[in-house]
Coordinates of C-alpha atoms and ligand atoms in Angstrom, one line a residue:
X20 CA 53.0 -35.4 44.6
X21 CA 56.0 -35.9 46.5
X22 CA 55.9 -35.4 50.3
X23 CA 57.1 -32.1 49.7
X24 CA 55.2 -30.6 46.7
X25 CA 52.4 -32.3 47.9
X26 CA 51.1 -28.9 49.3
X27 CA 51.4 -27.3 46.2
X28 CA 48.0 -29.6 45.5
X29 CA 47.1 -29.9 41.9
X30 CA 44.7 -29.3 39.4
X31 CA 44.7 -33.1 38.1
X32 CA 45.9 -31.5 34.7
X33 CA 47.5 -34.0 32.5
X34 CA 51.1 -33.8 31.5
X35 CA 51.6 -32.3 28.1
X36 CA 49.5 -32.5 24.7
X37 CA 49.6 -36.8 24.5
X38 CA 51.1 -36.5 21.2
X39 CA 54.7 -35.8 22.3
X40 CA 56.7 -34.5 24.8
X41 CA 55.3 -33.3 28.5
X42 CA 54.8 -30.2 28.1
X43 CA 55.7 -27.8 31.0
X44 CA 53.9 -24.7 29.7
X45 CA 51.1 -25.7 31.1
X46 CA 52.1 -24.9 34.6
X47 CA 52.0 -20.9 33.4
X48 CA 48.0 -21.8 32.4
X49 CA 45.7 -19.9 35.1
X50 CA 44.4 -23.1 37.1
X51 CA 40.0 -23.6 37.3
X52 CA 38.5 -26.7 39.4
X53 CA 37.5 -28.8 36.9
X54 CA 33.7 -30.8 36.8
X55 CA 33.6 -32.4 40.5
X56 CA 34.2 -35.8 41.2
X57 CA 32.4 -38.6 42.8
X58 CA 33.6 -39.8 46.5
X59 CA 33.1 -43.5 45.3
X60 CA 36.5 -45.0 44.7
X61 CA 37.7 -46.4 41.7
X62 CA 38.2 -49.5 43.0
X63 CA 34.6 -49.7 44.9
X64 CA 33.1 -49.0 41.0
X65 CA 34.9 -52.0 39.4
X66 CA 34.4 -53.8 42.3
X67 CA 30.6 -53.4 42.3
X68 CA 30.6 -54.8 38.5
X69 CA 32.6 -57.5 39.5
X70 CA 30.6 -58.7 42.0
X71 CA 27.5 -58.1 40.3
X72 CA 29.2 -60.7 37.4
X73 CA 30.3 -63.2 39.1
X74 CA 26.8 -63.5 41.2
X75 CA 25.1 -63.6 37.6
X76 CA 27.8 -66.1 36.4
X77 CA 27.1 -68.2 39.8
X78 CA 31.1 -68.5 40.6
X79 CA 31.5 -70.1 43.6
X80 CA 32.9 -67.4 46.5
X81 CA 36.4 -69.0 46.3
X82 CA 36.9 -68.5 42.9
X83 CA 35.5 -64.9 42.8
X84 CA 38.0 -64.2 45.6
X85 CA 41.2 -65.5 43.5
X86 CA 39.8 -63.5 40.6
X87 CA 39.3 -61.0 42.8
X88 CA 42.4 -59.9 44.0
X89 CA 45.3 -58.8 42.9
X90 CA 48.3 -61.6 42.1
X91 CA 51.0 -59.1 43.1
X92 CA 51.3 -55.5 44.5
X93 CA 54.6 -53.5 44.2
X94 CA 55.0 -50.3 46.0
X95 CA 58.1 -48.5 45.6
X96 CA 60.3 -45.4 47.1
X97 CA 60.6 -43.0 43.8
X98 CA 63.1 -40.6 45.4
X99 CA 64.4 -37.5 43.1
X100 CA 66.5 -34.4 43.4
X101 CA 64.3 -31.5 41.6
X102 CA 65.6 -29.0 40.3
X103 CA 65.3 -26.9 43.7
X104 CA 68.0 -28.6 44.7
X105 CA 66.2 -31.1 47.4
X106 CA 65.3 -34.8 47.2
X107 CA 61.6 -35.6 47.0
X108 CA 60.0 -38.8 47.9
X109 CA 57.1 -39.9 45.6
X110 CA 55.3 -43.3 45.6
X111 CA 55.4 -45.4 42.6
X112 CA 53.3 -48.5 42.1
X113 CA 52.8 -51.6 39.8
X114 CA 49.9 -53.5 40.2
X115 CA 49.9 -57.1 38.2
X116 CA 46.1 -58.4 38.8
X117 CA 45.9 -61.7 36.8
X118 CA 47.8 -63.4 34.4
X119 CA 45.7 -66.2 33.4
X120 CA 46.1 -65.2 29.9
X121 CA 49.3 -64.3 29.1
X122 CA 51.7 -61.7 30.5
X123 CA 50.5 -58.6 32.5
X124 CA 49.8 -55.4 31.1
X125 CA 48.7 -51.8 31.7
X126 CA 49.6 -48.3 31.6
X127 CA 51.4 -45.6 34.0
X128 CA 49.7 -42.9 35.2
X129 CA 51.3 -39.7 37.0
X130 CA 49.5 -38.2 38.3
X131 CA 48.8 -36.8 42.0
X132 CA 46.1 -38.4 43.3
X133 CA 47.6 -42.0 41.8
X134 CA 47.4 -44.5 44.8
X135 CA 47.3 -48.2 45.5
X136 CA 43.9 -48.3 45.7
X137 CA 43.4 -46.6 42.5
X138 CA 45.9 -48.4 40.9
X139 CA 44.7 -51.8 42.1
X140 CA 41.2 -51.4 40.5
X141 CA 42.9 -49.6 37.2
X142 CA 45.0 -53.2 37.1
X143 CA 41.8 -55.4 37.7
X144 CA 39.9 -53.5 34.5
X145 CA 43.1 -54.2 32.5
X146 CA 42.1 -58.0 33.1
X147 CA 38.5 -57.7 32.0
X148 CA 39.7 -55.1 29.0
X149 CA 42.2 -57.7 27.7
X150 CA 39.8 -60.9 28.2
X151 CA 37.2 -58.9 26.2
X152 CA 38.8 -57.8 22.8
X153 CA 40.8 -61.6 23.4
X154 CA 43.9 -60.7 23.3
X155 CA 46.3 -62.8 25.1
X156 CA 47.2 -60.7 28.0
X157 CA 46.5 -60.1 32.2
X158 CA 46.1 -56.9 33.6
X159 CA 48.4 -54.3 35.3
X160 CA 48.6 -50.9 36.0
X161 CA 51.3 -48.9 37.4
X162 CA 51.9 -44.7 38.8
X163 CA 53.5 -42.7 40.4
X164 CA 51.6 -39.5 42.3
X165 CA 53.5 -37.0 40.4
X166 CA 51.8 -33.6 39.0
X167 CA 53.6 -33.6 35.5
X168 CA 52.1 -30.6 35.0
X169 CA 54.7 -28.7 37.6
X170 CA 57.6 -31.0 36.4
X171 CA 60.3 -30.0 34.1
X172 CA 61.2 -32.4 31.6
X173 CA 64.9 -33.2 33.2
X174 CA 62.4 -34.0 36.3
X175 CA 60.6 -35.7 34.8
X176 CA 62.9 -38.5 33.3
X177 CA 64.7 -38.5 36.4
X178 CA 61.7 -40.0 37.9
X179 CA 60.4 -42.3 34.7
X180 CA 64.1 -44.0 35.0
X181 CA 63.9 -44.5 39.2
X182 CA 60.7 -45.8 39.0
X183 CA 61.5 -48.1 36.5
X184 CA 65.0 -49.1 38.3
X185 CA 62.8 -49.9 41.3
X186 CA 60.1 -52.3 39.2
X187 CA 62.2 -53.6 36.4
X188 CA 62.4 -57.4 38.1
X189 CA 58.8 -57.7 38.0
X190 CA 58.5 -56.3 34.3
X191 CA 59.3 -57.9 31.1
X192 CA 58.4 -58.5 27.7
X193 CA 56.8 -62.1 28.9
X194 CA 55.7 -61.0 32.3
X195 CA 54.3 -57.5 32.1
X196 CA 54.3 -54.8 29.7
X197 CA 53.6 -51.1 30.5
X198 CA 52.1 -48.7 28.2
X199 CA 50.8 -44.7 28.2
X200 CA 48.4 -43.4 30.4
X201 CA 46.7 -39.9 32.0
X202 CA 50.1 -38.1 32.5
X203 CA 52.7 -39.9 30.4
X204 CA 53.1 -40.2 26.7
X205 CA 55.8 -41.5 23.9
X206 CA 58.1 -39.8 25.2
X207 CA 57.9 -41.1 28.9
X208 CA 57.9 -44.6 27.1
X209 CA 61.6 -44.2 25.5
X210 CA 62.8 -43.3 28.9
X211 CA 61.0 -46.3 30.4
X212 CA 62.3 -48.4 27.5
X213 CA 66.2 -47.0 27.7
X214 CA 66.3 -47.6 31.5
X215 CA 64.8 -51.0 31.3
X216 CA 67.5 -51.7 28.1
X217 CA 71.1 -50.4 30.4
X218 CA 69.8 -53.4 32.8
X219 CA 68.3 -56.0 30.0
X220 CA 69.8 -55.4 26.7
X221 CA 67.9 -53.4 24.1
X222 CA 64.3 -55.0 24.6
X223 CA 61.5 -53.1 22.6
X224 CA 58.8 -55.3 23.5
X225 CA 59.5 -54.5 27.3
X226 CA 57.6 -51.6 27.1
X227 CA 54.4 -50.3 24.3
X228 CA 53.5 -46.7 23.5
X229 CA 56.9 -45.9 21.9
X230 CA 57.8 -43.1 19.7
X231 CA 57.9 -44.1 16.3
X232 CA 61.7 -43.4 16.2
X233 CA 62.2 -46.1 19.0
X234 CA 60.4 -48.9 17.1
X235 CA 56.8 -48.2 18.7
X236 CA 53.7 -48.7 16.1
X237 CA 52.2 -46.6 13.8
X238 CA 48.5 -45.7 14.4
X239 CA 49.3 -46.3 18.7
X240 CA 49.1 -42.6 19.6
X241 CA 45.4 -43.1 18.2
X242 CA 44.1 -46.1 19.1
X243 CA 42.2 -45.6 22.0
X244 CA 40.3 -42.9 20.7
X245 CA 40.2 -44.4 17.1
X246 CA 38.8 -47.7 19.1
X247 CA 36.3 -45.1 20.4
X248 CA 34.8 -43.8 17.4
X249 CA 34.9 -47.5 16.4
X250 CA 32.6 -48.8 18.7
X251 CA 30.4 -45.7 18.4
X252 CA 30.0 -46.0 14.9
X253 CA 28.7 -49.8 15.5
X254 CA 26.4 -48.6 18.0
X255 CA 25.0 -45.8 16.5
X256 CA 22.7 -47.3 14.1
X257 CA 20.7 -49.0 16.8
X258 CA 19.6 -45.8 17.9
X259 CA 19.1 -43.9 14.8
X260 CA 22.4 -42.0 14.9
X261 CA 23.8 -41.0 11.8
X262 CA 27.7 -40.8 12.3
X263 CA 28.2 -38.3 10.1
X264 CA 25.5 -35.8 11.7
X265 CA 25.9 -36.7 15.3
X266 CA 26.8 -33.7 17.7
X267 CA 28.9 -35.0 20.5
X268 CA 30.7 -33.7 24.1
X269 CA 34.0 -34.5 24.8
X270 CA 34.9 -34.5 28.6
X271 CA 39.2 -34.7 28.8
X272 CA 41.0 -33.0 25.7
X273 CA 44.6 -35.4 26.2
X274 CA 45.3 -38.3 24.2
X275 CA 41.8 -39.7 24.4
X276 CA 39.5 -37.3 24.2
X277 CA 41.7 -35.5 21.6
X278 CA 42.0 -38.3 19.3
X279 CA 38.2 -39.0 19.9
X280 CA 37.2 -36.0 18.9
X281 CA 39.0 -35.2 15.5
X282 CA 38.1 -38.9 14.5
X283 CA 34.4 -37.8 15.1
X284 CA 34.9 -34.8 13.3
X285 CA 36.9 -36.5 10.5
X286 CA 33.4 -38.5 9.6
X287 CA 31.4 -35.4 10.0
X288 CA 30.4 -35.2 13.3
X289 CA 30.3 -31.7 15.4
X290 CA 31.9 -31.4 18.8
X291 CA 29.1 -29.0 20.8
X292 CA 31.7 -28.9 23.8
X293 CA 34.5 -30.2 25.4
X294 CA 36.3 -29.9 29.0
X295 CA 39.4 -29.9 30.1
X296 CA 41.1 -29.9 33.3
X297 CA 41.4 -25.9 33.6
X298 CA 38.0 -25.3 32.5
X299 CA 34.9 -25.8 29.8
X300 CA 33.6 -24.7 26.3
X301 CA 30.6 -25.2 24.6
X302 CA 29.7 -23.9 20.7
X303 CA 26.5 -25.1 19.2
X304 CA 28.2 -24.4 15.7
X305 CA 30.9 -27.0 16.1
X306 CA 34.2 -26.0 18.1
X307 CA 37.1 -27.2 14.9
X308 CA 38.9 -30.6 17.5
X309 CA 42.0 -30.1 15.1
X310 CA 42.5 -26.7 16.1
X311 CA 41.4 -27.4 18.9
X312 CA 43.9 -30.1 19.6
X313 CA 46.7 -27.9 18.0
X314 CA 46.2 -24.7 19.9
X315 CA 47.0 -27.8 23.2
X316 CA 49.4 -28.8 21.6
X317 CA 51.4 -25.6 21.7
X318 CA 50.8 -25.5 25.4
X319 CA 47.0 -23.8 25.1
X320 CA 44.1 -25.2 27.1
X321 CA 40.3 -25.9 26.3
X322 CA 39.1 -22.6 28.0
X323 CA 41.4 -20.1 26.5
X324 CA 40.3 -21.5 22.8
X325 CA 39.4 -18.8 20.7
X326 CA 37.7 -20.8 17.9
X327 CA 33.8 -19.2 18.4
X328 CA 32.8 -21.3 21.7
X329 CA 31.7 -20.0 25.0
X330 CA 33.3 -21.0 28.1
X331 CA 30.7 -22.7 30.3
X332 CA 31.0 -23.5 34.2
X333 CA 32.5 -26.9 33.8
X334 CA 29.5 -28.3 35.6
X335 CA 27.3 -27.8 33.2
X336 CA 29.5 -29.6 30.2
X337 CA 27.3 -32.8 31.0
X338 CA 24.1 -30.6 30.4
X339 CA 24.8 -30.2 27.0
X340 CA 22.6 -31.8 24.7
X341 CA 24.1 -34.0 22.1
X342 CA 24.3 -38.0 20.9
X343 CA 27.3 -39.1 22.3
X344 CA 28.8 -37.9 25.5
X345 CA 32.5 -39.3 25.4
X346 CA 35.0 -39.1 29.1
X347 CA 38.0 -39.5 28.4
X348 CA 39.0 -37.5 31.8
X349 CA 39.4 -39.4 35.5
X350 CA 37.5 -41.9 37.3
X351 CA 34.3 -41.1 38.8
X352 CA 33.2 -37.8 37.1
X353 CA 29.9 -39.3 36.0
X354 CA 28.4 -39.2 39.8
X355 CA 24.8 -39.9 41.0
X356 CA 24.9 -35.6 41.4
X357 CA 25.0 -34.7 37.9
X358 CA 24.2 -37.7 35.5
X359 CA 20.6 -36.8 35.8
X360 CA 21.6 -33.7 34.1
X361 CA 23.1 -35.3 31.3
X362 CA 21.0 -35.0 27.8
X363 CA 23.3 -37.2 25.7
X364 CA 21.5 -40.4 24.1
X365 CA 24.6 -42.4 24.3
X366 CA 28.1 -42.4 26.3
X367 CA 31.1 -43.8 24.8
X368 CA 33.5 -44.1 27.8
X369 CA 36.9 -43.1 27.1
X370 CA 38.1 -42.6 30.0
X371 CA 38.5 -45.8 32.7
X372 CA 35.8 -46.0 35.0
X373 CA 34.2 -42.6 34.4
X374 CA 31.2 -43.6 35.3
X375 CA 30.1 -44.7 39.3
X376 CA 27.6 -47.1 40.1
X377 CA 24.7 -45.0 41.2
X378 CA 25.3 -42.5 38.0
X379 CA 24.7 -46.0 35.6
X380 CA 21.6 -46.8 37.2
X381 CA 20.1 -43.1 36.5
X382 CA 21.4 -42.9 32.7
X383 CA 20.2 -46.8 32.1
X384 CA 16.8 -46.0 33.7
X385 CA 16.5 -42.7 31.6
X386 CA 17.1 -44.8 28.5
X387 CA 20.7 -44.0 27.8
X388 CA 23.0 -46.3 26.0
X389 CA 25.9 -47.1 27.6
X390 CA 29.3 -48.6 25.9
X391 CA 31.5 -49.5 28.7
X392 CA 35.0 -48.6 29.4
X393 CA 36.3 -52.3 29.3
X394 CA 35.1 -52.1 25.1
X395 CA 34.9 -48.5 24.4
X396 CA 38.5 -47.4 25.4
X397 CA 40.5 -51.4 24.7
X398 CA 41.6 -49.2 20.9
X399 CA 45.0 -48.2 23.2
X400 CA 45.6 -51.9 24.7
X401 CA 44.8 -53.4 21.2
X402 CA 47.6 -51.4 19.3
X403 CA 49.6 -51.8 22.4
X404 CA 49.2 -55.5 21.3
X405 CA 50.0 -54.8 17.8
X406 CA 53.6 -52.9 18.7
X407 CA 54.8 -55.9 21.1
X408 CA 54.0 -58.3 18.2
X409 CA 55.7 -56.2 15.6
X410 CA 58.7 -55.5 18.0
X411 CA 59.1 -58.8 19.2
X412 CA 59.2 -60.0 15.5
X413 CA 61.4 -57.1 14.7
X414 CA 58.9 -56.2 12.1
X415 CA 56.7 -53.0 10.9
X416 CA 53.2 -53.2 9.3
X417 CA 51.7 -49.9 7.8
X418 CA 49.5 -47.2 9.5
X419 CA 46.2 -48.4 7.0
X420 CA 47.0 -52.4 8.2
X421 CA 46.8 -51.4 12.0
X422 CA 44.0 -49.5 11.9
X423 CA 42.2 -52.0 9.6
X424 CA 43.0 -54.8 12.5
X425 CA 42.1 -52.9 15.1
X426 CA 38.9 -52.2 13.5
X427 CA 38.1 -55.9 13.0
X428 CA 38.9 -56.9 16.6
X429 CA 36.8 -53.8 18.1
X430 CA 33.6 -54.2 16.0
X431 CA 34.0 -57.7 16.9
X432 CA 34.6 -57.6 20.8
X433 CA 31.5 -55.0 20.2
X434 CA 29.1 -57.4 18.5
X435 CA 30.1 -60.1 21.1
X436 CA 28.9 -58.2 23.4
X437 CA 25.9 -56.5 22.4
X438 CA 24.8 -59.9 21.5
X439 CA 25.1 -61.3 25.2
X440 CA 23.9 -57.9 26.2
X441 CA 20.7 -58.3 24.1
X442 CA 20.7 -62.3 24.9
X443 CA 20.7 -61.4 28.6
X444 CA 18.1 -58.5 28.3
X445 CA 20.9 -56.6 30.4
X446 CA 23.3 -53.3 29.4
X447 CA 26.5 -53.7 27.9
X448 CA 28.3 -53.0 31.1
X449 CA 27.0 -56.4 32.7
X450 CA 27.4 -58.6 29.5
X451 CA 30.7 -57.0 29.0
X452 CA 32.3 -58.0 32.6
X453 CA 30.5 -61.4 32.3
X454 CA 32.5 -61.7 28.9
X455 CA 35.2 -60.8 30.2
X456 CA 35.3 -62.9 33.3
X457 CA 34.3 -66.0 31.9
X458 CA 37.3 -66.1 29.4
X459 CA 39.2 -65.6 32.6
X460 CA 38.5 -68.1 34.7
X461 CA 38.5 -71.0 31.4
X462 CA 42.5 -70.2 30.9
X463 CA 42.2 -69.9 34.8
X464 CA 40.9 -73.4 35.7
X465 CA 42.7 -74.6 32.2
X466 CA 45.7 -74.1 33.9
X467 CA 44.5 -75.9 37.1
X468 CA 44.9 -72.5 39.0
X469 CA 41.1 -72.5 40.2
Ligands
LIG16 P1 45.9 -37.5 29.2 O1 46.7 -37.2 30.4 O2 46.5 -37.4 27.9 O3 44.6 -36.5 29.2 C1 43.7 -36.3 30.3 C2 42.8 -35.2 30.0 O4 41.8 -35.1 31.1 C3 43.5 -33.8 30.0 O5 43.0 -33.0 28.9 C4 43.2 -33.2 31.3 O6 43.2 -31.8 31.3 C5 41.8 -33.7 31.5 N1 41.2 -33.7 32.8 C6 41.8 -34.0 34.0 N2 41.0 -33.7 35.0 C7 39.9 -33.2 34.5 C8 38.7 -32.7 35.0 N3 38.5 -32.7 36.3 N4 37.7 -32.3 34.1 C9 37.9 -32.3 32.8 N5 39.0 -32.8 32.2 C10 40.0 -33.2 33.1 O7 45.2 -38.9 29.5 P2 44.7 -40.0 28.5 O8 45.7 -40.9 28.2 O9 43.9 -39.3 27.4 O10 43.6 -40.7 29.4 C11 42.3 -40.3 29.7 C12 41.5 -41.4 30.2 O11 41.5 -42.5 29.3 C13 42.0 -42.0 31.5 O12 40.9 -42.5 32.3 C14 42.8 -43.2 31.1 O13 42.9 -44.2 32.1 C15 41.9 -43.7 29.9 N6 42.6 -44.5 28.9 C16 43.7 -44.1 28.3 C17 44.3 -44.9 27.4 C18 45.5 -44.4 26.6 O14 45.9 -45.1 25.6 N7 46.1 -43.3 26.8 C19 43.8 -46.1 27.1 C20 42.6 -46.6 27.7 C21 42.1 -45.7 28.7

């Protein structure tokens, strides 16, 4: 948080339901440590896949050093008068890694713990995420270390509209696009989009993740955890999953692992437990993800659920045996200290960079199938895609038509990679960030910039 909330700490709990507005009734929710987290940093994990990558793809060291690091790190002063009356300093920050193939483009995250660092690798898997689904974008990121969750909403626009007052000549519907991430929603999008509009003119495509009221797309809310259960139903078959019998763990019950989870369920498949920041259930029967998700929605969390399900010690959530394990949480919280617990047959990440270095080599050994965060969770950037095309041709298309498209460029970006990842006798992970890469540095050196 600001210097001075930052001693209130935080529970890392996100800031409202994802589905509309932050939701401050959270803060009355008794606060649990949620499942531990890794000491490896974001930014060490997708650095370690990089570099594994571009050793593979044989890139001489001066290339691998432009792709690298970032092209340009802002760090701003987000000072705001709370309602208890004082000013407090928080840090915002955007991070615009590389732009080789079109204009930048990432989510905001507030949350607490957001920092440069973390931001800086978020921004470099925004470049590998775009290259692989080929759409014709960089990557970015943005925060500001805010706990949303002890925010009320006056606060919180107050400090949506500085941050964007302090970034806006860096942003742009041609230069870099924000979008929704852990903390911030539709709503936090309008204010983005308003405050970037009383400096620009009324610019939709300056910002994706709208409400539906402010021209954003049908089927965004979603699409990352539609493009989830996409890629999952693709990859199922190749072990012997049935989609519409698999049992499956959700880790993170926000906009990801919410949207995840009622998809699953939609096709048949039973949720045997699910986590979120204030705690863990588990129900072998099936715990319902659309009550589930409602009973959020009006300000409930995961633990207090009263749907059948036992509440578990978070730790043990990755214990449980199922299919597909999805995070859709934080960074990290797939460490080399519990995934030898874990009894899934697949993971479907969700979440960005759930999963560190040491955990992958212990789940990959043991046989488990991995579909990696720069595939499993590109559903959000996809759609994100979809509303900056439809705004900047002032146009709508239907809920059925984005879904349909976003299902044709996920099972695609999914074969592509499977195929290399078979082709190369390697793991998805590997195949996808050598994917990725390559498509990088061809616009790259097709510019004459390497
Ligand atoms: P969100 O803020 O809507 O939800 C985050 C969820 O994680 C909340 O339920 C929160 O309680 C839970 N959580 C936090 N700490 C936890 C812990 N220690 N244990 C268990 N649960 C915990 O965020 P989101 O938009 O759903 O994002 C989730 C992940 O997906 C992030 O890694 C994000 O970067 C990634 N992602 C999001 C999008 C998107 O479109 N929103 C797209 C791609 C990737």
């Amino acid at each position: 948080m600001g210097d001075e909330v930052a001693e209130e700490g935080g529970s890392g709990e996100h800031a409202g339901d994802g589905h509309g507005e932050p939701d401050k009734s959270a803060r009355t929710t008794e606060e649990k440590p949620g499942p531990s987290r890794a000491e490896v940093s974001n930014y060490e994990i997708v650095e370690h896949w990089f570099n594994l990558a571009a050793g593979r793809l044989g890139l001489p060291d001066d290339v691998a050093a432009v792709l690298r690091s970032s092209y340009r790190e802002v760090q701003v002063q987000v000072p705001v008068r709370l309602s208890d009356g004082k000013i407090h300093v928080f840090s915002g920050y955007r991070v615009q890694h590389n732009g080789a193939r079109g204009p930048y483009k990432g989510g905001i995250r507030f949350h607490p713990e957001v920092d440069l660092d973390e931001v800086r690798a978020l921004a470099e898997l925004m470049t590998w995420k775009t290259a692989v689904v080929n759409i014709p974008y960089g990557g970015a990121k943005g925060g500001v270390n805010c706990d949303p969750s002890k925010l009320e909403r006056a606060e919180l626009q107050s400090i949506a509209r500085s941050f964007m007052d302090k970034i806006e000549k860096v942003l742009g519907p041609q230069r870099d696009i924000p979008a929704p991430d852990v903390g911030t929603n539709a709503q936090v999008m309008a204010w983005l989009m308003d405050e970037y509009g009383k400096l620009h003119g009324h610019t939709p495509a300056c910002v994706t993740g709208k409400p539906i009221a402010l021209e954003g797309s049908f089927g965004r809310e979603a699409a990352t955890g539609r493009g989830v259960v996409q890629v999952f139903t693709e990859a199922a078959p190749e072990l012997d999953i049935d989609p519409s019998r698999a049992t499956f763990v959700v880790q993170g019950f926000g906009n990801v692992g919410s949207w995840a989870a009622r998809l699953m369920q939609d096709m048949g498949a039973r949720m045997v437990g699910v986590a979120d920041a204030n705690g863990a259930i588990a129900g072998g029967d099936g715990i319902d993800a659309d009550k589930l998700a409602e009973h959020v929605r009006e300000g409930g969390s995961v633990a207090d659920f009263d749907g059948g399900a036992e509440e578990i010690d978070p730790e043990d959530l990755v214990a449980l045996e199922c299919d597909v394990f999805i995070p859709a949480a934080l960074g990290g919280m797939i460490h080399a200290d519990n995934a030898d617990r874990m009894r899934c047959r697949m993971m479907v990440e969700g979440a960005n960079s759930p999963t560190t270095p040491k955990a992958d080599a212990i789940l990959t050994d043991r046989g488990v199938t991995i579909v990696p965060d720069v595939l499993a969770n590109a559903g959000g950037v996809v759609v994100s895609y979809f509303e900056w095309v439809q705004n900047l041709q002032h146009f709508r298309w239907s809920e059925d038509e984005v879904n349909e498209k976003l299902g044709e460029i996920m099972r695609r970006a999914y074969r592509e990679v499977s195929d290399r990842a078979h082709e190369n006798g390697t793991p998805m992970r590997p195949a996808a960030y050598e994917l990725g890469i390559e498509r990088v540095v061809e616009a790259a050196s097709t510019r004459g910039y390497i």
